[in-house]
PDB file of C-alpha atoms in Angstrom:
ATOM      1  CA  UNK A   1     -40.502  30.272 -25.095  1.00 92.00           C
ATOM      2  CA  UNK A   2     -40.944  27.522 -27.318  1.00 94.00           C
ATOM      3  CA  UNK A   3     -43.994  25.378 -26.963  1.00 95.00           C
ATOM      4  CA  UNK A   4     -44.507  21.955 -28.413  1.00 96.00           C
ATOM      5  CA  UNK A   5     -47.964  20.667 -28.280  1.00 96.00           C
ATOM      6  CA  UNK A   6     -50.400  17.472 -30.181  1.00 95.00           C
ATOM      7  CA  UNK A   7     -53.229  18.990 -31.940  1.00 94.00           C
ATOM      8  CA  UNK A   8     -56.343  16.456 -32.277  1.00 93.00           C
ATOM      9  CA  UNK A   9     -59.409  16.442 -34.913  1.00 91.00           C
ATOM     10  CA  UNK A  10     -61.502  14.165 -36.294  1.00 86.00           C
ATOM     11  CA  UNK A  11     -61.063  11.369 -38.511  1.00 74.00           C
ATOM     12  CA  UNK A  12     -63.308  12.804 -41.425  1.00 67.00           C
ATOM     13  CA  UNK A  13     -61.568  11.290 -44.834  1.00 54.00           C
ATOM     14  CA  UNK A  14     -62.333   7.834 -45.956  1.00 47.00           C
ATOM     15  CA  UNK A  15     -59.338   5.345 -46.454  1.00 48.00           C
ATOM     16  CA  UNK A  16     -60.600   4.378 -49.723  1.00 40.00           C
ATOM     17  CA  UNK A  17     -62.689   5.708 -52.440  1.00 42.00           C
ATOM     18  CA  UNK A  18     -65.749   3.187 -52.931  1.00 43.00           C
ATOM     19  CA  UNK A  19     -66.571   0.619 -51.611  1.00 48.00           C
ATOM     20  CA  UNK A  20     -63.545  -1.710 -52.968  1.00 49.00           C
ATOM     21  CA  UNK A  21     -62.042   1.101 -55.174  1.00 49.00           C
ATOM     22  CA  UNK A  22     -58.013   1.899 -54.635  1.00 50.00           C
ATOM     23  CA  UNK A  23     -56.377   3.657 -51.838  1.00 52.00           C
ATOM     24  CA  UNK A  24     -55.402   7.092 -52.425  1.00 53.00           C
ATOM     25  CA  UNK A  25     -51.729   7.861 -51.196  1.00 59.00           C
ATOM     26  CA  UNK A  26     -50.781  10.708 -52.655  1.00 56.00           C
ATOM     27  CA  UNK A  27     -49.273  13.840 -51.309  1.00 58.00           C
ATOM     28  CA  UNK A  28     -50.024  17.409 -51.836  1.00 56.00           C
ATOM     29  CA  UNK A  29     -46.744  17.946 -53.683  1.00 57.00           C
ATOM     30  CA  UNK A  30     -47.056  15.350 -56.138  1.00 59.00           C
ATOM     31  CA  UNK A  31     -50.670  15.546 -56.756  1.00 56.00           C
ATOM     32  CA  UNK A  32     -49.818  19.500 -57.526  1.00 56.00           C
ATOM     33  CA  UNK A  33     -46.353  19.053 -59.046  1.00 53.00           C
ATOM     34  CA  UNK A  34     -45.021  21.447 -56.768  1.00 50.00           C
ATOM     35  CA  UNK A  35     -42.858  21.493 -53.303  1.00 50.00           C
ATOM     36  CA  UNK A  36     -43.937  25.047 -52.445  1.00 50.00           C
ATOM     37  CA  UNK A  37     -47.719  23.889 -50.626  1.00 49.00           C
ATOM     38  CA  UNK A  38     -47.488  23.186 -47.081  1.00 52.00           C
ATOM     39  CA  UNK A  39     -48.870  19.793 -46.393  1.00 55.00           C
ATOM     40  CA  UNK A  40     -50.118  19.210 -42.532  1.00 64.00           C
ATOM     41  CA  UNK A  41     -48.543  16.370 -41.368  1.00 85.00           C
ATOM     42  CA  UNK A  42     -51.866  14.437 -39.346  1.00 91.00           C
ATOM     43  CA  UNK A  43     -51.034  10.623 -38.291  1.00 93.00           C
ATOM     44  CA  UNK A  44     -54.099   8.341 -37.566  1.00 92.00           C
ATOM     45  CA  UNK A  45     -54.264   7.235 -34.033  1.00 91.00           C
ATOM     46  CA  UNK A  46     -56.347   4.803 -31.458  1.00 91.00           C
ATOM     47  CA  UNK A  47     -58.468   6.808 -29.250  1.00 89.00           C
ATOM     48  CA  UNK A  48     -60.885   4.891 -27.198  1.00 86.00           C
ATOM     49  CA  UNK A  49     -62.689   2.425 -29.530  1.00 87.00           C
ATOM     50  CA  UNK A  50     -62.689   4.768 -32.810  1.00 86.00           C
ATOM     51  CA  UNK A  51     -59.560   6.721 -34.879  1.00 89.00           C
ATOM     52  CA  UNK A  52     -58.630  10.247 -34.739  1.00 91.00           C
ATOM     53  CA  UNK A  53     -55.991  12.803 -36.458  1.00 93.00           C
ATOM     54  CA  UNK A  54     -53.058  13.857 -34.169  1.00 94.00           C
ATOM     55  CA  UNK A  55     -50.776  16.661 -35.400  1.00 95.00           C
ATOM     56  CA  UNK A  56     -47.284  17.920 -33.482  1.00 95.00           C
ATOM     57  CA  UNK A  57     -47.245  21.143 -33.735  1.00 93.00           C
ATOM     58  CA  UNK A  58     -44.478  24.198 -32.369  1.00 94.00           C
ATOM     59  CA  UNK A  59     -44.644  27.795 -31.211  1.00 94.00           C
ATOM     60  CA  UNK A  60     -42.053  29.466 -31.381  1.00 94.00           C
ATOM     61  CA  UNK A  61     -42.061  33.363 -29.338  1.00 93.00           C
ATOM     62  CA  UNK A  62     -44.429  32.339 -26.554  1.00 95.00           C
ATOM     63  CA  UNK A  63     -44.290  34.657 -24.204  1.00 94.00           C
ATOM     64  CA  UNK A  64     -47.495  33.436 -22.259  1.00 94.00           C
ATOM     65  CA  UNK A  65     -49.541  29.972 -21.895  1.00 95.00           C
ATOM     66  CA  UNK A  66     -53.103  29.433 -20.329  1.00 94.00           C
ATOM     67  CA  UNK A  67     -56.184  27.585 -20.193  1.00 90.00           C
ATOM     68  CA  UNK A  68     -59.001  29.743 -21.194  1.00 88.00           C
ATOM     69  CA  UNK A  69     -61.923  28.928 -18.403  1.00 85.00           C
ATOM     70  CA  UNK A  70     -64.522  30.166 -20.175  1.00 82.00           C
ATOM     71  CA  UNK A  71     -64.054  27.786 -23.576  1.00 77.00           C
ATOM     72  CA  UNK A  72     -66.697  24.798 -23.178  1.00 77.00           C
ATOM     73  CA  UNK A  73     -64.818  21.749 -24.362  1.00 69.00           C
ATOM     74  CA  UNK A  74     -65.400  18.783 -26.574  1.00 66.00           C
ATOM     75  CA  UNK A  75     -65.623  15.669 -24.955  1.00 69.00           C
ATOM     76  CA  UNK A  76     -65.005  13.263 -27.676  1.00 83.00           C
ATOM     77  CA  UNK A  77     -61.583  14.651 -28.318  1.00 88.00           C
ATOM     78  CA  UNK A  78     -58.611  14.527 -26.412  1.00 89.00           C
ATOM     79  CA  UNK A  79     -56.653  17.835 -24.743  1.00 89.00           C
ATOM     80  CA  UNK A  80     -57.860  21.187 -24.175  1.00 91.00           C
ATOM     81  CA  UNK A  81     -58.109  24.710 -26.155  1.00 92.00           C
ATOM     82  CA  UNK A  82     -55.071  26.410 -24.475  1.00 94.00           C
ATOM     83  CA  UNK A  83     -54.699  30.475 -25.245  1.00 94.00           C
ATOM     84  CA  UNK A  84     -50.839  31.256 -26.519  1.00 95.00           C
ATOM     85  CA  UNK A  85     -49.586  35.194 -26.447  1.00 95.00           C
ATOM     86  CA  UNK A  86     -47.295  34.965 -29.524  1.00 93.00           C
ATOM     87  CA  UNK A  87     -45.583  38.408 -30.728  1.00 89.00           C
ATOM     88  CA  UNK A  88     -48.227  40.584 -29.081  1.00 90.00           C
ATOM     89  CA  UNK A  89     -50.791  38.437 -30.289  1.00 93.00           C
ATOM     90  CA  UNK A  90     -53.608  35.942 -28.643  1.00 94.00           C
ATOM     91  CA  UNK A  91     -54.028  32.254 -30.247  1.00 93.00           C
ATOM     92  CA  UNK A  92     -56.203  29.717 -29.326  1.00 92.00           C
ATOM     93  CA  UNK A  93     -55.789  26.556 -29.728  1.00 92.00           C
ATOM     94  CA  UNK A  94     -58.301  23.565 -29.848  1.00 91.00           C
ATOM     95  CA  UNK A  95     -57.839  20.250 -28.782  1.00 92.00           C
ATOM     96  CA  UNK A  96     -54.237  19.922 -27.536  1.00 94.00           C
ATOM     97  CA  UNK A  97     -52.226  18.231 -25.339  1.00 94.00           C
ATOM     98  CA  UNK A  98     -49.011  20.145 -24.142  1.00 94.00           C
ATOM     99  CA  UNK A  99     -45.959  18.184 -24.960  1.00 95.00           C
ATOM    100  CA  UNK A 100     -43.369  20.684 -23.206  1.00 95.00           C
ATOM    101  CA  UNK A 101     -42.442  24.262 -22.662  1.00 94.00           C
ATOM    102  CA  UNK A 102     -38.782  25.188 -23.061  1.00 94.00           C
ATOM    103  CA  UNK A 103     -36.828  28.663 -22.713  1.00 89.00           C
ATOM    104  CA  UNK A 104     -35.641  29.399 -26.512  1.00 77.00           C
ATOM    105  CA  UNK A 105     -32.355  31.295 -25.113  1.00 76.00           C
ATOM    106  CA  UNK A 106     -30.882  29.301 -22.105  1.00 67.00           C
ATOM    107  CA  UNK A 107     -28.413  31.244 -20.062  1.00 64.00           C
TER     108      UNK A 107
END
């Protein structure tokens, strides 16, 4: 299966460094001169009264989904830690909302 889910975290980085100093805008790749790091793609959003990171994120090679019931959650974050079974392997993952589920070979 392929599963396509919004990750959540905390808005920990400061827009601007000082108190009227620039904005930093820079990428990974440019800072580093190089295209080979992965940069995580996080987009500020409105949660509530205050800002937090959202992230979409894909499995691909789910063979199971569930909702742990044991995990205590956060409750100043949006979604759920969901448990993925992933090539014989258990993930879990924090703070998600599940976008959709879809069969990777259709018949």
């Amino acid at each position: 299966m392929l599963v396509y889910l919004h990750q959540y975290r905390e808005n920990d980085a400061d827009e601007t460094v000082g108190e009227d100093g620039p904005s930093v805008d820079v990428s990974a790749g440019e800072y580093f001169d190089t295209e080979e790091l992965a940069v995580d793609e996080w987009e500020r959003i409105d949660y509530g009264d205050r800002t937090v990171f959202r992230k979409p994120t894909t499995y691909e090679g789910v063979t199971r989904v569930s909702v742990p019931a044991d995990v205590e959650e956060p409750d100043d974050l949006p979604g759920e830690t969901i448990q993925l079974r992933v090539d014989g392997e258990t993930t879990y993952v924090e703070n998600v909302e599940l976008i959709e589920i879809t069969d990777e070979n259709p018949s």
